[in-house]
Amino acid sequence: MKIRNLIDFNDMTLDEWEELCTLAFRIKKSPAEYRDVCKGRIMATLFYEPSTRTQMSFQTAMMRLGGKIIGFSDPNSSSVSKGETLRDTVKIVSAYADIVVIRHPIEGAAYASSLYSHVPVINAGDGGHLHPTQTLTDLMTISELKGKTSGLTIGCCGDLLNGRTVHSLLRALMRFEGNRFVLISTPELRLPSYVVDELTANGCEIKEVSTLEECIGELDVLYMTRIQRERFRSPEEYARQAGVYRLTSDKMQLAKADLAVLHPLPKVDEIAFELDDDPRCVYFEQAENGMFIRMALVARLVGAERTGRAPAYPLPEKSFCSNPRCISNHEKYLPYLTKAIDGEVRCHYCDHEIK
Ligand code: NCD
């Protein structure tokens, strides 16, 4: 694999994805064969935001590969609470460890970290922006169940505005031939325009609806999500959106016999409890796949040559990104970096258009 960091699934070619997925299935089949692959290696998990599955699956992935782990799950117990910059933390931790996994509440924090890390960086979720290793998990599960990741009708339901797992997944699925997307949300929680624009520019067919009933029958995959309480400005705004979507047995009766219901978890009340026993609901199997695909990813990235000092980037004179949730507006030393996507100039950290 050529990539050094995994910040965005789209950093990878589809061939690299195929290779990774094949490896994950091999590990799932014969885990013992891989138990020494990371012997003597150390992974740092820097979790600035709560996590159960992602953090534990990365940690167990490294342990099952024979490596060791360091890190924090509560930034208040580290020097971050004394005001240390992200850059300083990353420089130091990447001198201790062979690979860094970071989750952060601010968009673009993982990419910013990769600028200063001596070792590969994996994005384990950056605010409401992206969550590429959840996407690896989702694609592996879809591929396992459907035998393909193309030519499918995929519905995404819930908080499409703030759900980073949905942003990452749709941007990945748009690269496979013939996928159709049905977006199920309230007007307030629609998919952000920068993701919609990218899907449209890639020629994807998108349908936006407001209820599950009107589309569940046509879906091959239904990706349910939680309303992201922590990303709302006020409890009142959250309360207006909470509980709008609920998958129940009645609605499942309208679905295809081979529908696959995925959820990145944690789920709150968006799926009725009794559906956990419906064989079409595969989120627990999906969470298990997360460990195998992370084992494959870590095995592939760890051991990349260490880099020396990061270049001395020129400091920007003023803020350049209009997104208040972008890391460039929180860590002021970050250089002005942009990228072009479909002819638009975007902020390299958070993907928002630079005007
Ligand atoms: C997701 C996340 O953190 O974005 N969880 C996860 O990583 N499995 C989804 C969520 O928190 O709703």
XYZ file of C-alpha atoms and ligand atoms in Angstrom:
367
model
C 0.000 0.000 0.000
C 1.373 3.371 -0.992
C -0.507 5.582 1.451
C 1.272 6.551 4.646
C -1.648 7.992 6.633
C -5.358 7.294 6.547
C -7.102 10.651 6.939
C -9.810 10.212 4.299
C -10.905 6.955 2.610
C -10.404 8.757 -0.700
C -6.651 8.944 -0.013
C -6.703 5.300 -1.127
C -7.007 3.872 -4.610
C -9.678 1.222 -5.125
C -6.914 -1.329 -5.683
C -5.459 -0.463 -2.288
C -8.922 -0.887 -0.789
C -9.355 -4.312 -2.426
C -5.976 -5.410 -1.105
C -6.812 -4.229 2.409
C -10.222 -5.878 2.428
C -8.779 -9.173 1.199
C -6.223 -9.048 3.988
C -8.958 -8.323 6.566
C -10.916 -11.408 5.447
C -7.745 -13.508 5.661
C -7.084 -12.255 9.193
C -10.708 -12.937 10.149
C -10.334 -16.524 8.907
C -6.937 -17.262 10.453
C -6.131 -14.638 13.114
C -3.377 -16.736 14.708
C -1.229 -16.371 11.601
C -0.974 -12.633 12.227
C -0.282 -12.587 15.958
C 3.346 -11.459 15.656
C 3.057 -9.056 12.740
C 3.425 -5.986 14.983
C 5.665 -7.505 17.657
C 7.837 -4.796 19.205
C 5.684 -1.988 17.769
C 3.750 0.607 19.742
C 0.483 2.315 18.852
C -0.574 5.608 20.472
C -4.321 6.221 20.715
C -5.060 9.913 21.306
C -8.772 10.175 22.021
C -9.869 13.769 22.619
C -13.513 12.639 22.333
C -15.405 9.700 23.894
C -15.306 6.345 22.137
C -15.972 2.729 22.975
C -15.838 0.666 19.806
C -13.325 2.626 17.798
C -10.795 2.965 20.582
C -11.144 -0.578 21.882
C -11.123 -2.084 18.413
C -7.893 -0.248 17.569
C -6.343 -1.324 20.841
C -7.374 -4.952 20.506
C -6.323 -4.894 16.849
C -2.804 -3.870 17.879
C -2.700 -6.376 20.750
C -3.866 -9.213 18.476
C -1.042 -8.306 16.094
C 1.427 -8.658 18.967
C 2.024 -4.918 19.520
C 1.563 -2.651 22.549
C -0.454 0.500 23.165
C -0.086 3.854 24.912
C -2.372 6.892 24.896
C -5.264 8.646 26.592
C -9.024 8.542 26.351
C -9.550 11.652 28.428
C -7.524 14.680 27.330
C -8.017 16.154 30.819
C -5.617 13.539 32.131
C -2.853 14.659 29.714
C -0.849 17.856 29.070
C -3.650 18.984 26.773
C -5.372 20.203 29.939
C -2.353 22.460 30.561
C -2.876 24.085 27.163
C -0.473 22.088 25.022
C -0.996 22.545 21.273
C -2.006 19.628 19.076
C 1.260 20.056 17.186
C 3.409 19.624 20.303
C 1.442 16.604 21.529
C 1.709 14.898 18.154
C 5.425 15.625 17.724
C 6.204 14.094 21.076
C 3.870 11.112 20.943
C 5.034 10.220 17.437
C 8.584 10.100 18.736
C 7.485 7.433 21.253
C 5.147 5.355 19.082
C 5.231 3.695 15.642
C 1.700 4.676 14.664
C -0.761 7.297 15.958
C -4.539 6.977 16.014
C -6.371 10.204 16.744
C -9.984 11.144 17.444
C -10.729 14.820 17.919
C -13.866 16.988 18.148
C -12.556 19.570 15.641
C -12.728 19.053 11.865
C -9.378 18.542 10.176
C -7.485 17.691 13.388
C -6.210 14.374 12.012
C -4.885 15.953 8.837
C -3.252 18.724 10.894
C -1.625 16.039 13.079
C -0.240 14.253 10.048
C 1.744 17.374 9.139
C 3.798 17.080 12.334
C 3.896 13.343 13.007
C 7.060 11.305 12.452
C 4.941 8.158 11.956
C 1.683 7.226 10.168
C -1.510 8.868 11.454
C -4.958 7.286 11.318
C -8.068 9.446 11.575
C -10.455 7.830 14.062
C -13.017 10.637 13.595
C -12.523 14.414 13.302
C -15.597 16.281 14.541
C -18.526 16.044 12.156
C -16.173 15.674 9.191
C -14.887 12.152 8.430
C -14.449 8.710 9.952
C -12.548 6.632 7.382
C -11.955 3.503 9.477
C -15.695 3.236 10.111
C -16.043 3.371 6.325
C -13.570 0.499 5.967
C -15.697 -1.449 8.450
C -18.919 -0.607 6.597
C -17.528 -1.514 3.174
C -16.098 -4.792 4.463
C -19.518 -5.687 5.922
C -21.412 -4.721 2.751
C -18.959 -6.690 0.664
C -19.273 -9.732 2.957
C -23.070 -9.706 2.818
C -23.744 -8.600 -0.733
C -20.632 -9.949 -2.440
C -20.079 -6.481 -3.934
C -19.999 -2.767 -3.117
C -21.403 -1.577 -6.439
C -24.812 -1.539 -8.117
C -26.629 -1.142 -4.789
C -29.376 1.140 -3.504
C -28.188 2.496 -0.186
C -30.330 4.501 2.211
C -28.792 6.687 4.934
C -31.126 7.767 7.707
C -30.878 10.195 10.628
C -28.359 12.932 11.321
C -26.835 13.308 7.888
C -25.584 16.806 8.722
C -23.374 15.927 11.670
C -22.795 12.216 11.114
C -19.195 11.855 10.004
C -19.674 8.147 9.311
C -22.260 8.987 6.635
C -20.031 11.621 5.000
C -17.141 9.186 4.739
C -19.276 6.266 3.596
C -21.134 8.125 0.835
C -17.924 9.653 -0.518
C -16.445 6.159 -0.664
C -19.487 4.436 -2.179
C -19.732 7.054 -4.934
C -16.505 5.623 -6.358
C -18.056 2.232 -7.065
C -20.089 1.793 -10.246
C -23.897 2.054 -10.207
C -24.661 2.837 -6.562
C -27.841 4.895 -5.872
C -28.332 6.868 -2.686
C -31.517 7.602 -0.782
C -31.052 10.264 1.900
C -33.616 10.122 4.685
C -33.543 13.114 7.037
C -35.376 16.185 8.268
C -34.641 19.423 6.352
C -32.516 20.630 9.293
C -30.282 17.542 9.239
C -29.696 17.272 5.494
C -26.327 16.150 4.185
C -23.881 19.131 4.062
C -23.675 20.773 0.646
C -19.980 20.003 0.222
C -20.790 16.268 0.301
C -23.899 16.618 -1.906
C -21.844 18.614 -4.462
C -19.192 15.940 -4.574
C -21.741 13.158 -5.088
C -23.481 15.140 -7.808
C -20.212 15.990 -9.546
C -19.474 12.256 -9.607
C -22.740 11.639 -11.450
C -24.428 9.796 -8.557
C -28.169 9.385 -8.421
C -29.462 10.887 -5.168
C -33.006 10.926 -3.856
C -33.922 12.913 -0.734
C -36.962 11.817 1.279
C -38.339 12.539 4.724
C -39.731 9.161 5.837
C -38.433 5.608 6.025
C -41.774 4.152 4.915
C -41.628 5.754 1.481
C -38.289 4.194 0.508
C -37.426 1.176 2.678
C -38.832 -1.288 0.100
C -36.311 -0.287 -2.563
C -33.178 -0.479 -0.382
C -30.407 -3.108 -0.417
C -28.620 -1.453 2.496
C -30.053 0.824 5.197
C -27.481 2.791 7.195
C -29.132 4.046 10.378
C -27.454 6.736 12.494
C -27.872 8.382 15.865
C -28.820 12.060 16.166
C -25.466 13.534 17.232
C -26.530 15.272 20.449
C -23.038 16.635 21.192
C -22.872 18.593 17.922
C -26.032 20.684 18.510
C -25.792 24.287 19.652
C -28.502 23.890 22.312
C -30.478 21.128 24.044
C -33.665 22.618 22.545
C -32.364 22.224 18.992
C -31.435 18.606 19.764
C -34.851 17.930 21.315
C -36.571 19.062 18.087
C -34.703 16.379 16.107
C -34.459 13.539 18.628
C -36.671 10.519 18.062
C -37.934 11.524 14.594
C -36.688 8.313 12.964
C -37.329 4.923 14.458
C -36.921 1.627 12.645
C -39.632 -0.764 13.859
C -40.916 -4.236 12.953
C -43.794 -2.638 11.022
C -41.394 -0.749 8.798
C -39.155 -3.793 8.388
C -42.148 -5.668 6.957
C -42.013 -3.311 3.979
C -38.313 -4.095 3.388
C -36.642 -6.630 1.099
C -35.918 -10.059 2.595
C -32.191 -9.471 2.098
C -31.988 -5.856 3.275
C -28.850 -5.269 5.366
C -29.348 -2.815 8.229
C -26.053 -1.294 9.328
C -25.353 1.190 12.136
C -21.968 2.538 13.225
C -23.170 2.367 16.862
C -23.780 3.520 19.533
C -27.499 3.406 18.852
C -29.919 5.254 21.104
C -33.601 4.814 20.205
C -33.535 4.795 16.411
C -33.876 0.999 16.171
C -36.532 -0.875 18.161
C -34.918 -3.386 20.551
C -36.736 -6.391 19.105
C -35.039 -5.818 15.749
C -31.653 -6.767 17.207
C -32.761 -10.371 16.648
C -33.822 -9.799 13.034
C -31.125 -11.452 10.878
C -31.217 -8.445 8.548
C -29.830 -6.251 11.357
C -26.100 -6.835 11.138
C -24.599 -4.034 13.239
C -23.017 -6.338 15.809
C -21.286 -8.360 13.074
C -20.302 -5.008 11.527
C -18.640 -3.889 14.785
C -16.691 -7.159 14.887
C -15.456 -6.606 11.337
C -14.138 -3.234 12.551
C -11.445 -5.002 14.524
C -10.328 -7.162 11.575
C -10.150 -4.326 9.088
C -8.225 -2.210 11.628
C -5.810 -5.110 12.113
C -5.268 -5.140 8.352
C -4.790 -1.369 8.221
C -2.365 -1.219 11.128
C -0.385 -4.184 9.774
C -0.039 -2.358 6.450
C 0.842 1.101 7.793
C 3.034 0.322 10.768
C 6.705 0.188 10.029
C 6.654 3.044 7.506
C 9.923 4.899 7.640
C 10.016 7.579 10.365
C 10.223 11.118 9.062
C 12.366 13.853 10.599
C 11.265 17.347 11.509
C 8.194 18.728 9.759
C 8.956 21.566 7.338
C 8.791 25.087 8.802
C 5.496 26.096 7.250
C 4.872 29.836 6.784
C 2.252 31.081 9.236
C -0.972 32.428 7.729
C -1.594 36.127 8.367
C -5.278 35.650 9.120
C -7.956 32.984 9.266
C -8.617 31.539 5.852
C -11.403 29.038 6.465
C -14.954 30.252 7.107
C -15.904 27.063 8.951
C -15.768 27.877 12.691
C -15.415 24.146 13.424
C -12.253 23.866 11.320
C -9.014 23.118 13.145
C -7.311 26.026 11.328
C -9.485 28.364 13.409
C -8.472 26.674 16.661
C -4.745 25.995 16.228
C -3.485 29.266 14.792
C -0.002 28.111 13.736
C -1.413 25.841 11.031
C -0.320 26.678 7.485
C -2.762 27.786 4.799
C -3.300 24.604 2.772
C -5.946 24.043 0.125
C -6.899 21.372 -2.384
C -8.985 21.422 -5.555
C -11.982 19.109 -5.771
C -14.170 19.189 -8.878
C -12.804 22.619 -9.793
C -13.505 24.160 -6.374
C -10.831 25.324 -3.964
C -11.375 23.603 -0.632
C -9.771 23.931 2.788
C -7.356 21.001 3.099
C -8.309 20.456 6.727
C -12.133 20.397 6.678
C -13.123 20.364 2.959
C -15.186 23.571 3.136
C -15.098 25.762 0.066
C -12.661 28.696 0.259
C -14.249 31.769 -1.301
C -19.590 6.855 15.385
C -18.720 8.079 15.588
O -18.006 8.199 16.565
O -18.805 8.937 14.701
N -19.275 5.812 16.266
C -18.250 4.966 15.979
O -17.150 5.358 15.771
N -18.560 3.690 15.861
C -21.022 7.132 15.340
C -21.668 7.921 16.446
O -21.037 8.321 17.421
O -22.859 8.135 16.319
